[in-house]
Short mmCIF file of C-alpha atoms in Angstrom, two decimals:
data_model
loop_
_atom_site.label_atom_id
_atom_site.label_comp_id
_atom_site.label_asym_id
_atom_site.label_seq_id
_atom_site.Cartn_x
_atom_site.Cartn_y
_atom_site.Cartn_z
CA MET A 862 0.40 -0.23 -0.02
CA VAL A 863 1.30 3.48 -1.42
CA PRO A 864 -0.08 7.37 0.30
CA PHE A 865 -1.48 8.77 -2.66
CA GLY A 866 -4.09 11.75 -2.41
CA GLY A 867 -4.87 11.13 0.82
CA PHE A 868 -5.90 7.80 0.67
CA ALA A 869 -3.81 4.44 0.70
CA MET A 870 -3.43 2.44 -2.42
CA PRO A 871 -3.15 -0.29 -3.34
CA LEU A 872 0.50 -0.74 -5.43
CA GLN A 873 -0.43 -3.74 -6.70
CA TYR A 874 -1.88 -7.20 -5.68
CA PRO A 875 0.22 -10.38 -4.42
CA ASP A 876 -1.00 -12.75 -7.47
CA GLN A 877 0.68 -10.63 -10.03
CA SER A 878 3.71 -7.80 -11.11
CA ILE A 879 2.84 -4.52 -12.28
CA GLY A 880 4.33 -5.69 -15.80
CA ASP A 881 2.29 -8.79 -15.24
CA SER A 882 -0.89 -7.02 -14.15
CA HIS A 883 -0.40 -4.31 -16.90
CA ARG A 884 -0.35 -7.33 -19.54
CA TRP A 885 -3.27 -8.63 -18.38
CA THR A 886 -5.12 -5.77 -18.39
CA ARG A 887 -4.05 -4.95 -22.16
CA SER A 888 -5.00 -9.17 -23.26
CA LYS A 889 -8.14 -9.97 -20.47
CA ALA A 890 -9.47 -7.46 -18.25
CA SER A 891 -8.74 -6.37 -14.67
CA VAL A 892 -10.73 -3.78 -11.64
CA PHE A 893 -9.02 -0.60 -11.41
CA ASP A 894 -10.73 0.89 -7.17
CA VAL A 895 -10.48 4.61 -8.49
CA SER A 896 -12.40 5.78 -5.60
CA HIS A 897 -9.99 7.65 -4.89
CA MET A 898 -11.14 9.90 -7.07
CA VAL A 899 -13.95 13.16 -6.69
CA GLN A 900 -17.02 12.58 -8.56
CA HIS A 901 -19.41 15.64 -8.60
CA ARG A 902 -22.87 16.52 -9.79
CA PHE A 903 -23.79 19.72 -10.53
CA VAL A 904 -27.49 20.45 -11.56
CA GLY A 905 -28.97 24.06 -12.42
CA SER A 906 -29.40 26.77 -14.95
CA GLY A 907 -26.29 28.82 -14.21
CA VAL A 908 -24.08 25.20 -14.15
CA SER A 909 -23.56 25.46 -18.23
CA PRO A 910 -21.67 29.41 -18.49
CA LEU A 911 -19.92 28.45 -15.07
CA LEU A 912 -18.78 25.35 -16.87
CA ASN A 913 -18.28 27.58 -19.66
CA ARG A 914 -15.99 30.27 -17.41
CA LEU A 915 -14.16 27.57 -16.17
CA THR A 916 -13.03 25.55 -18.95
CA PRO A 917 -12.22 25.94 -22.90
CA SER A 918 -14.83 22.87 -24.12
CA SER A 919 -18.03 23.72 -25.51
CA ILE A 920 -20.30 22.75 -23.32
CA ALA A 921 -23.29 23.93 -24.95
CA LYS A 922 -22.20 21.01 -27.75
CA ILE A 923 -21.85 18.05 -25.32
CA ASP A 924 -24.80 15.99 -26.16
CA THR A 925 -27.03 13.87 -23.12
CA HIS A 926 -25.11 10.87 -21.75
CA HIS A 927 -21.66 12.25 -23.48
CA SER A 928 -18.55 13.39 -21.82
CA THR A 929 -15.41 15.54 -22.85
CA LEU A 930 -11.98 15.75 -20.73
CA SER A 931 -11.13 19.38 -19.90
CA CYS A 932 -9.53 21.63 -17.94
CA PHE A 933 -10.48 23.98 -14.96
CA LEU A 934 -8.28 27.47 -15.70
CA HIS A 935 -7.10 30.28 -13.48
CA PRO A 936 -8.14 33.78 -14.69
CA GLY A 937 -5.76 35.22 -16.21
CA THR A 938 -2.65 32.93 -17.04
CA GLY A 939 -4.10 29.80 -18.37
CA GLY A 940 -2.33 27.33 -15.79
CA ILE A 941 -4.33 24.25 -15.93
CA VAL A 942 -5.64 24.19 -11.72
CA ASP A 943 -7.01 20.26 -12.51
CA ASP A 944 -7.94 18.18 -15.33
CA THR A 945 -11.51 16.94 -15.00
CA VAL A 946 -14.28 14.83 -17.45
CA ILE A 947 -17.45 16.60 -18.24
CA THR A 948 -20.52 14.59 -18.68
CA ARG A 949 -24.11 15.67 -19.24
CA LEU A 950 -26.79 14.04 -18.16
CA GLY A 951 -29.48 16.43 -18.60
CA PRO A 952 -29.86 20.07 -20.61
CA GLU A 953 -28.98 21.09 -16.97
CA ALA A 954 -27.81 18.43 -15.30
CA PHE A 955 -23.28 17.26 -15.65
CA TYR A 956 -21.53 14.31 -13.49
CA LEU A 957 -17.57 15.65 -13.49
CA VAL A 958 -15.00 13.64 -11.89
CA THR A 959 -11.79 15.21 -10.69
CA ASN A 960 -8.32 14.13 -9.20
CA ALA A 961 -8.40 13.11 -5.77
CA ALA A 962 -4.41 14.94 -5.11
CA CYS A 963 -6.21 18.59 -5.63
CA SER A 964 -9.54 17.60 -3.53
CA GLU A 965 -8.41 20.85 -1.48
CA LYS A 966 -7.38 23.31 -4.33
CA ASP A 967 -10.50 22.49 -6.10
CA THR A 968 -13.22 22.97 -3.81
CA ALA A 969 -11.64 26.22 -2.35
CA TYR A 970 -11.43 27.33 -6.40
CA LEU A 971 -14.99 25.36 -7.16
CA THR A 972 -16.38 27.19 -3.83
CA LYS A 973 -15.79 30.73 -5.04
CA HIS A 974 -16.84 30.37 -8.15
CA VAL A 975 -20.05 29.22 -7.44
CA ARG A 976 -20.52 31.56 -5.26
CA ASP A 977 -19.31 34.31 -7.64
CA SER A 978 -21.46 33.34 -9.53
CA ALA A 979 -25.09 35.31 -11.06
CA GLU A 980 -26.07 33.26 -13.76
CA GLY A 981 -28.66 31.26 -12.45
CA SER A 982 -29.45 28.35 -10.51
CA ILE A 983 -26.93 26.25 -9.41
CA LYS A 984 -27.34 23.36 -6.51
CA TRP A 985 -23.52 20.83 -6.70
CA ASP A 986 -22.78 17.95 -4.50
CA VAL A 987 -19.60 16.19 -3.82
CA LEU A 988 -19.96 12.07 -4.09
CA HIS A 989 -18.85 11.91 -1.14
CA GLY A 990 -18.27 7.62 0.03
CA TRP A 991 -19.45 7.10 -3.24
CA GLY A 992 -16.91 4.10 -5.31
CA LEU A 993 -15.90 4.75 -8.67
CA VAL A 994 -14.74 0.98 -9.94
CA ALA A 995 -13.07 0.60 -13.58
CA ILE A 996 -13.16 -2.30 -15.54
CA GLN A 997 -10.37 -2.32 -18.32
CA GLY A 998 -9.96 -4.18 -20.92
CA PRO A 999 -10.88 -5.94 -23.97
CA LEU A 1000 -12.93 -8.60 -22.06
CA SER A 1001 -14.86 -5.64 -20.01
CA ALA A 1002 -18.42 -5.41 -22.29
CA THR A 1003 -18.85 -9.41 -22.20
CA LEU A 1004 -17.53 -9.29 -17.79
CA LEU A 1005 -20.31 -6.42 -17.00
CA GLU A 1006 -22.94 -7.47 -19.28
CA PRO A 1007 -24.39 -10.04 -17.11
CA LEU A 1008 -24.70 -7.47 -13.89
CA LEU A 1009 -27.02 -6.22 -15.81
CA VAL A 1010 -30.87 -6.23 -16.09
CA GLY A 1011 -33.19 -5.30 -18.39
CA GLY A 1012 -34.27 -5.97 -22.32
CA GLU A 1013 -31.80 -6.32 -25.22
CA GLU A 1014 -31.09 -2.67 -24.96
CA GLU A 1015 -30.46 -1.63 -21.92
CA THR A 1016 -28.22 -5.29 -21.45
CA ASN A 1017 -26.37 -4.74 -24.59
CA LEU A 1018 -22.56 -2.55 -24.50
CA ASP A 1019 -22.22 -2.53 -27.98
CA LYS A 1020 -23.72 0.54 -28.90
CA VAL A 1021 -22.51 2.45 -25.89
CA TYR A 1022 -19.51 4.09 -27.71
CA PHE A 1023 -16.08 6.05 -25.53
CA GLY A 1024 -17.54 9.08 -23.43
CA GLN A 1025 -21.04 7.92 -24.03
CA SER A 1026 -22.66 6.59 -20.95
CA ARG A 1027 -25.89 5.37 -19.51
CA PHE A 1028 -28.09 4.60 -16.39
CA VAL A 1029 -28.37 1.22 -15.84
CA GLN A 1030 -29.77 -1.74 -13.52
CA ILE A 1031 -27.06 -4.25 -11.46
CA ARG A 1032 -28.65 -7.18 -9.49
CA LEU A 1033 -26.87 -7.95 -6.83
CA ALA A 1034 -27.66 -10.13 -3.75
CA SER A 1035 -28.49 -7.38 -2.24
CA GLY A 1036 -31.18 -6.59 -4.52
CA THR A 1037 -31.02 -4.34 -8.08
CA HIS A 1038 -29.23 -0.82 -8.16
CA ALA A 1039 -29.12 2.45 -10.01
CA VAL A 1040 -25.61 2.82 -11.63
CA LEU A 1041 -23.90 5.17 -14.08
CA ILE A 1042 -21.54 3.43 -16.14
CA SER A 1043 -19.77 5.36 -18.33
CA ARG A 1044 -17.06 4.27 -21.34
CA GLY A 1045 -13.87 5.27 -21.23
CA GLY A 1046 -10.93 4.82 -18.88
CA TYR A 1047 -7.33 6.21 -18.33
CA THR A 1048 -5.60 2.83 -19.73
CA GLY A 1049 -5.93 3.18 -23.32
CA GLU A 1050 -8.47 0.09 -23.27
CA ASP A 1051 -11.30 -0.33 -23.30
CA GLY A 1052 -13.81 -0.12 -20.90
CA PHE A 1053 -15.47 1.18 -17.91
CA GLU A 1054 -15.86 3.00 -15.00
CA ILE A 1055 -19.12 2.48 -12.89
CA SER A 1056 -20.24 5.22 -10.27
CA LEU A 1057 -21.61 3.87 -7.37
CA PRO A 1058 -23.46 4.86 -4.07
CA PRO A 1059 -21.81 3.85 -0.83
CA ASP A 1060 -23.95 0.86 -0.01
CA VAL A 1061 -23.47 -0.72 -3.36
CA ALA A 1062 -19.41 -0.61 -4.53
CA SER A 1063 -18.40 -3.16 -2.57
CA ALA A 1064 -20.69 -5.97 -2.99
CA PHE A 1065 -20.90 -5.27 -7.14
CA THR A 1066 -16.87 -5.30 -7.61
CA LYS A 1067 -16.96 -9.06 -5.67
CA THR A 1068 -19.78 -9.91 -7.64
CA LEU A 1069 -17.86 -8.97 -11.11
CA LEU A 1070 -14.44 -10.55 -9.72
CA GLU A 1071 -17.05 -13.88 -8.84
CA LYS A 1072 -19.36 -14.05 -11.93
CA SER A 1073 -15.87 -13.31 -14.53
CA GLY A 1074 -13.55 -15.40 -12.62
CA PRO A 1075 -10.15 -15.10 -12.38
CA GLU A 1076 -8.90 -16.71 -15.90
CA LYS A 1077 -10.46 -13.85 -17.35
CA LEU A 1078 -10.77 -10.63 -14.49
CA ARG A 1079 -8.37 -9.81 -11.85
CA LEU A 1080 -7.80 -6.62 -9.70
CA ALA A 1081 -4.95 -4.01 -10.77
CA GLY A 1082 -2.88 -1.01 -8.77
CA LEU A 1083 -1.63 2.22 -8.97
CA GLY A 1084 1.40 0.37 -10.37
CA ALA A 1085 -0.05 -1.15 -13.84
CA ARG A 1086 -2.37 1.83 -14.02
CA ASP A 1087 0.67 4.65 -14.21
CA SER A 1088 2.39 2.38 -16.77
CA LEU A 1089 -0.84 1.85 -18.73
CA ARG A 1090 -1.78 5.40 -19.25
CA LEU A 1091 2.03 6.43 -19.80
CA GLU A 1092 1.68 4.01 -22.61
CA ALA A 1093 -1.29 5.59 -23.87
CA GLY A 1094 0.18 9.04 -23.57
CA LEU A 1095 -2.28 9.84 -20.59
CA CYS A 1096 -1.29 13.39 -18.40
CA LEU A 1097 -0.62 12.68 -14.67
CA TYR A 1098 -1.67 15.62 -12.83
CA GLY A 1099 1.15 17.19 -10.34
CA HIS A 1100 3.78 15.56 -13.03
CA ASP A 1101 2.76 16.09 -16.54
CA LEU A 1102 0.75 19.10 -15.80
CA ASP A 1103 0.15 21.40 -13.16
CA ASP A 1104 -0.38 25.17 -12.52
CA THR A 1105 1.70 27.03 -14.35
CA THR A 1106 1.19 24.58 -17.26
CA THR A 1107 -1.65 25.34 -20.16
CA PRO A 1108 -3.22 23.22 -22.72
CA VAL A 1109 -1.34 24.81 -25.51
CA GLU A 1110 1.76 23.69 -24.09
CA ALA A 1111 0.32 19.95 -22.38
CA SER A 1112 -0.78 19.43 -25.93
CA LEU A 1113 -4.02 19.71 -25.41
CA SER A 1114 -4.72 22.08 -27.89
CA TRP A 1115 -8.09 19.46 -28.61
CA VAL A 1116 -9.74 20.44 -25.87
CA ILE A 1117 -10.25 23.99 -26.50
CA GLY A 1118 -13.86 23.68 -28.34
CA LYS A 1119 -14.04 25.72 -31.85
CA ASP A 1120 -16.47 27.97 -31.11
CA ARG A 1121 -14.26 29.09 -27.95
CA ARG A 1122 -11.08 29.62 -29.72
CA ALA A 1123 -13.38 32.17 -31.90
CA GLU A 1124 -15.26 33.78 -29.47
CA GLY A 1125 -12.63 33.44 -26.10
CA GLY A 1126 -14.47 34.11 -22.76
CA PHE A 1127 -12.68 30.95 -20.51
CA PHE A 1128 -10.80 31.94 -18.18
CA GLY A 1129 -6.92 32.25 -19.39
CA SER A 1130 -8.24 32.81 -23.09
CA GLU A 1131 -6.91 35.87 -23.43
CA ALA A 1132 -3.46 34.05 -22.64
CA ILE A 1133 -4.49 30.50 -24.07
CA LEU A 1134 -5.95 31.80 -27.60
CA PRO A 1135 -1.76 33.64 -28.88
CA GLN A 1136 -0.57 30.26 -28.02
CA LEU A 1137 -2.61 28.78 -30.42
CA LYS A 1138 -0.96 30.52 -33.29
CA SER A 1139 2.74 31.53 -33.64
CA LEU A 1140 4.48 34.97 -34.47
CA LYS A 1141 4.71 34.58 -37.59
CA ASP A 1142 1.11 33.77 -37.85
CA GLY A 1143 0.28 37.27 -35.52
CA GLY A 1144 -0.20 35.01 -32.52
CA THR A 1145 2.58 34.62 -29.47
CA GLY A 1146 3.05 31.01 -29.98
CA VAL A 1147 4.81 28.92 -27.02
CA THR A 1148 7.72 27.77 -26.36
CA ARG A 1149 7.78 24.42 -24.60
CA ARG A 1150 5.73 21.81 -25.36
CA ARG A 1151 4.74 17.99 -23.68
CA VAL A 1152 6.44 15.50 -25.83
CA GLY A 1153 6.73 11.55 -25.64
CA LEU A 1154 10.16 9.90 -25.67
CA THR A 1155 12.39 6.41 -26.04
CA VAL A 1156 15.78 6.63 -23.94
CA GLU A 1157 18.11 4.23 -23.92
CA ASP A 1158 19.91 1.88 -21.52
CA VAL A 1159 17.81 3.21 -18.70
CA PRO A 1160 14.00 4.12 -17.66
CA ALA A 1161 14.45 8.07 -17.20
CA ARG A 1162 12.03 9.41 -13.87
CA GLU A 1163 10.55 12.54 -12.98
CA GLY A 1164 12.70 15.45 -13.20
CA SER A 1165 15.70 13.95 -15.35
CA GLU A 1166 16.91 17.07 -17.29
CA ILE A 1167 16.48 17.15 -21.26
CA LEU A 1168 19.97 17.62 -23.26
CA SER A 1169 19.79 18.69 -27.04
CA LEU A 1170 22.48 17.64 -29.35
CA PRO A 1171 22.48 20.77 -31.98
CA SER A 1172 25.04 19.92 -34.49
CA ASP A 1173 26.99 23.22 -36.93
CA ALA A 1174 26.93 22.61 -40.76
CA ASN A 1175 28.73 20.30 -41.30
CA GLY A 1176 27.11 17.84 -38.34
CA ALA A 1177 29.16 17.90 -36.21
CA LEU A 1178 27.83 18.12 -32.21
CA GLN A 1179 28.00 21.78 -30.69
CA GLN A 1180 28.01 22.18 -27.00
CA GLU A 1181 24.74 20.61 -25.23
CA GLU A 1182 22.66 22.68 -23.47
CA PRO A 1183 19.26 21.70 -21.22
CA ILE A 1184 16.08 22.21 -22.86
CA GLY A 1185 13.25 20.68 -20.68
CA LYS A 1186 13.02 18.03 -18.20
CA ILE A 1187 11.01 14.51 -17.41
CA THR A 1188 7.64 14.07 -15.91
CA SER A 1189 6.97 10.62 -15.89
CA GLY A 1190 8.41 7.72 -17.08
CA CYS A 1191 9.36 4.02 -17.46
CA PRO A 1192 9.88 0.71 -18.72
CA SER A 1193 7.20 0.11 -21.33
CA PRO A 1194 5.73 -3.86 -20.36
CA SER A 1195 4.04 -3.86 -23.61
CA LEU A 1196 6.89 -2.98 -25.37
CA PRO A 1197 9.68 -5.28 -24.49
CA GLY A 1198 13.29 -3.17 -24.07
CA THR A 1199 11.79 0.28 -24.91
CA ASN A 1200 12.18 2.92 -22.24
CA ILE A 1201 9.20 5.06 -22.61
CA ALA A 1202 8.99 8.68 -20.66
CA MET A 1203 7.09 12.05 -21.42
CA GLY A 1204 8.37 15.87 -20.78
CA TYR A 1205 8.62 18.85 -22.28
CA VAL A 1206 11.28 19.85 -24.54
CA LYS A 1207 12.25 23.75 -25.93
CA LEU A 1208 9.94 24.69 -29.49
CA GLY A 1209 11.73 23.57 -32.21
CA SER A 1210 12.59 20.48 -30.21
CA HIS A 1211 8.97 19.06 -29.80
CA THR A 1212 8.98 17.52 -33.55
CA PRO A 1213 9.21 12.95 -33.13
CA GLY A 1214 12.46 12.34 -34.56
CA THR A 1215 14.53 14.65 -33.02
CA GLN A 1216 17.56 13.68 -31.43
CA VAL A 1217 18.55 14.12 -27.69
CA SER A 1218 19.38 12.94 -24.51
CA VAL A 1219 18.77 12.32 -21.08
CA LEU A 1220 20.79 12.62 -17.69
CA VAL A 1221 19.92 9.97 -16.16
CA ARG A 1222 21.93 8.98 -12.39
CA GLY A 1223 24.49 11.57 -13.71
CA LYS A 1224 24.40 9.91 -17.27
CA LYS A 1225 23.45 11.36 -20.27
CA ARG A 1226 21.47 8.27 -22.21
CA LYS A 1227 20.13 8.99 -25.98
CA ALA A 1228 16.67 9.28 -26.72
CA THR A 1229 14.30 10.03 -29.19
CA VAL A 1230 11.25 11.93 -29.24
CA THR A 1231 8.17 10.51 -30.34
CA LYS A 1232 5.22 10.80 -31.32
CA LEU A 1233 2.38 9.52 -29.06
CA PRO A 1234 0.61 7.53 -27.97
CA PHE A 1235 3.30 4.52 -27.30
CA VAL A 1236 1.02 1.43 -27.68
CA PRO A 1237 -2.26 2.23 -29.94
CA THR A 1238 -5.32 3.13 -27.92
CA GLN A 1239 -8.36 0.87 -28.49
CA TYR A 1240 -11.20 2.77 -27.99
CA LYS A 1241 -14.84 1.84 -29.14
CA ARG A 1242 -15.22 4.29 -31.45
CA ALA A 1243 -18.55 3.86 -33.15
CA GLY A 1244 -17.68 0.50 -33.75
CA VAL A 1245 -14.24 1.15 -34.89
CA ARG A 1246 -11.13 0.56 -32.30
CA LEU A 1247 -9.15 3.49 -32.99
#
């Protein structure tokens, strides 16, 4: 067990190493207890205007039971307060999930801006004690469906695609319970996250494991979750994202809605929108970018310095200079012999294929800037896995 976001969390379980658990998730399915994440419910006519101010997302374009990854932003600077998934549950109802490690900061931030809102009613509830269980891997839908109650439409998950959700009934020994399932997750694999009332979460997890059997489904801990999300090129707040980083620097420009780019009006838009254009195109651009890297010989961990490999007109190497730092790194369980990492480098060194070096425990190691993700994602989109 390790401390994480104010909770004691399992790094791994006794039956599998982190690498084995990682590969099991990629080939079968794993259950992750992610109940440390903070779940919120917002209802009222003022919620959409509030989210339009706090985030760069096109809130009006989110259909009911559809989700989007987004970011809470600081006014003025556009730095990321926290990343969040926003799901619309109805015309004036939203479900959000935020990071446990940011709970205190998020609470202060949301309290202030909910209080200051003057554009309609807002009822905000934090779902204290609720469970959030993720089943991830190619067998996820097959293993989850037998617990669902109802007709073909209610129990067949084939038409629930990545970024969509549905309220369903699940059958447990204690009876039938309504829960929210969302297709997605933090591993790059197909899967679901299930939001569960406090008195249901433990029984649901035990029932799912028992009915599925250990030959198909096993528990997985933080270690596998971290290596899986890194292979998928997904950020971890406090490491790959922080208060000083904007979505553009973090290579998350896609969270900024097209209409928001034209209209602005969200926190930090005066800083973020000019970053979308380079200096030559009339903007400010950015001076750094989040990139993927593969590192030779040994893994590079968070904080390792990234150095340039400049050369003169004849191709001769010149003096190296610091151009960035590693923010996440580990050996890739899916790509044997490959050490993967993410980090920030100066603009100009962010192009895939760029050769750099990384200072690991006092030694320079060759590294290459690489496209993300390292491993293709398996999200189910409109019947096609991408």
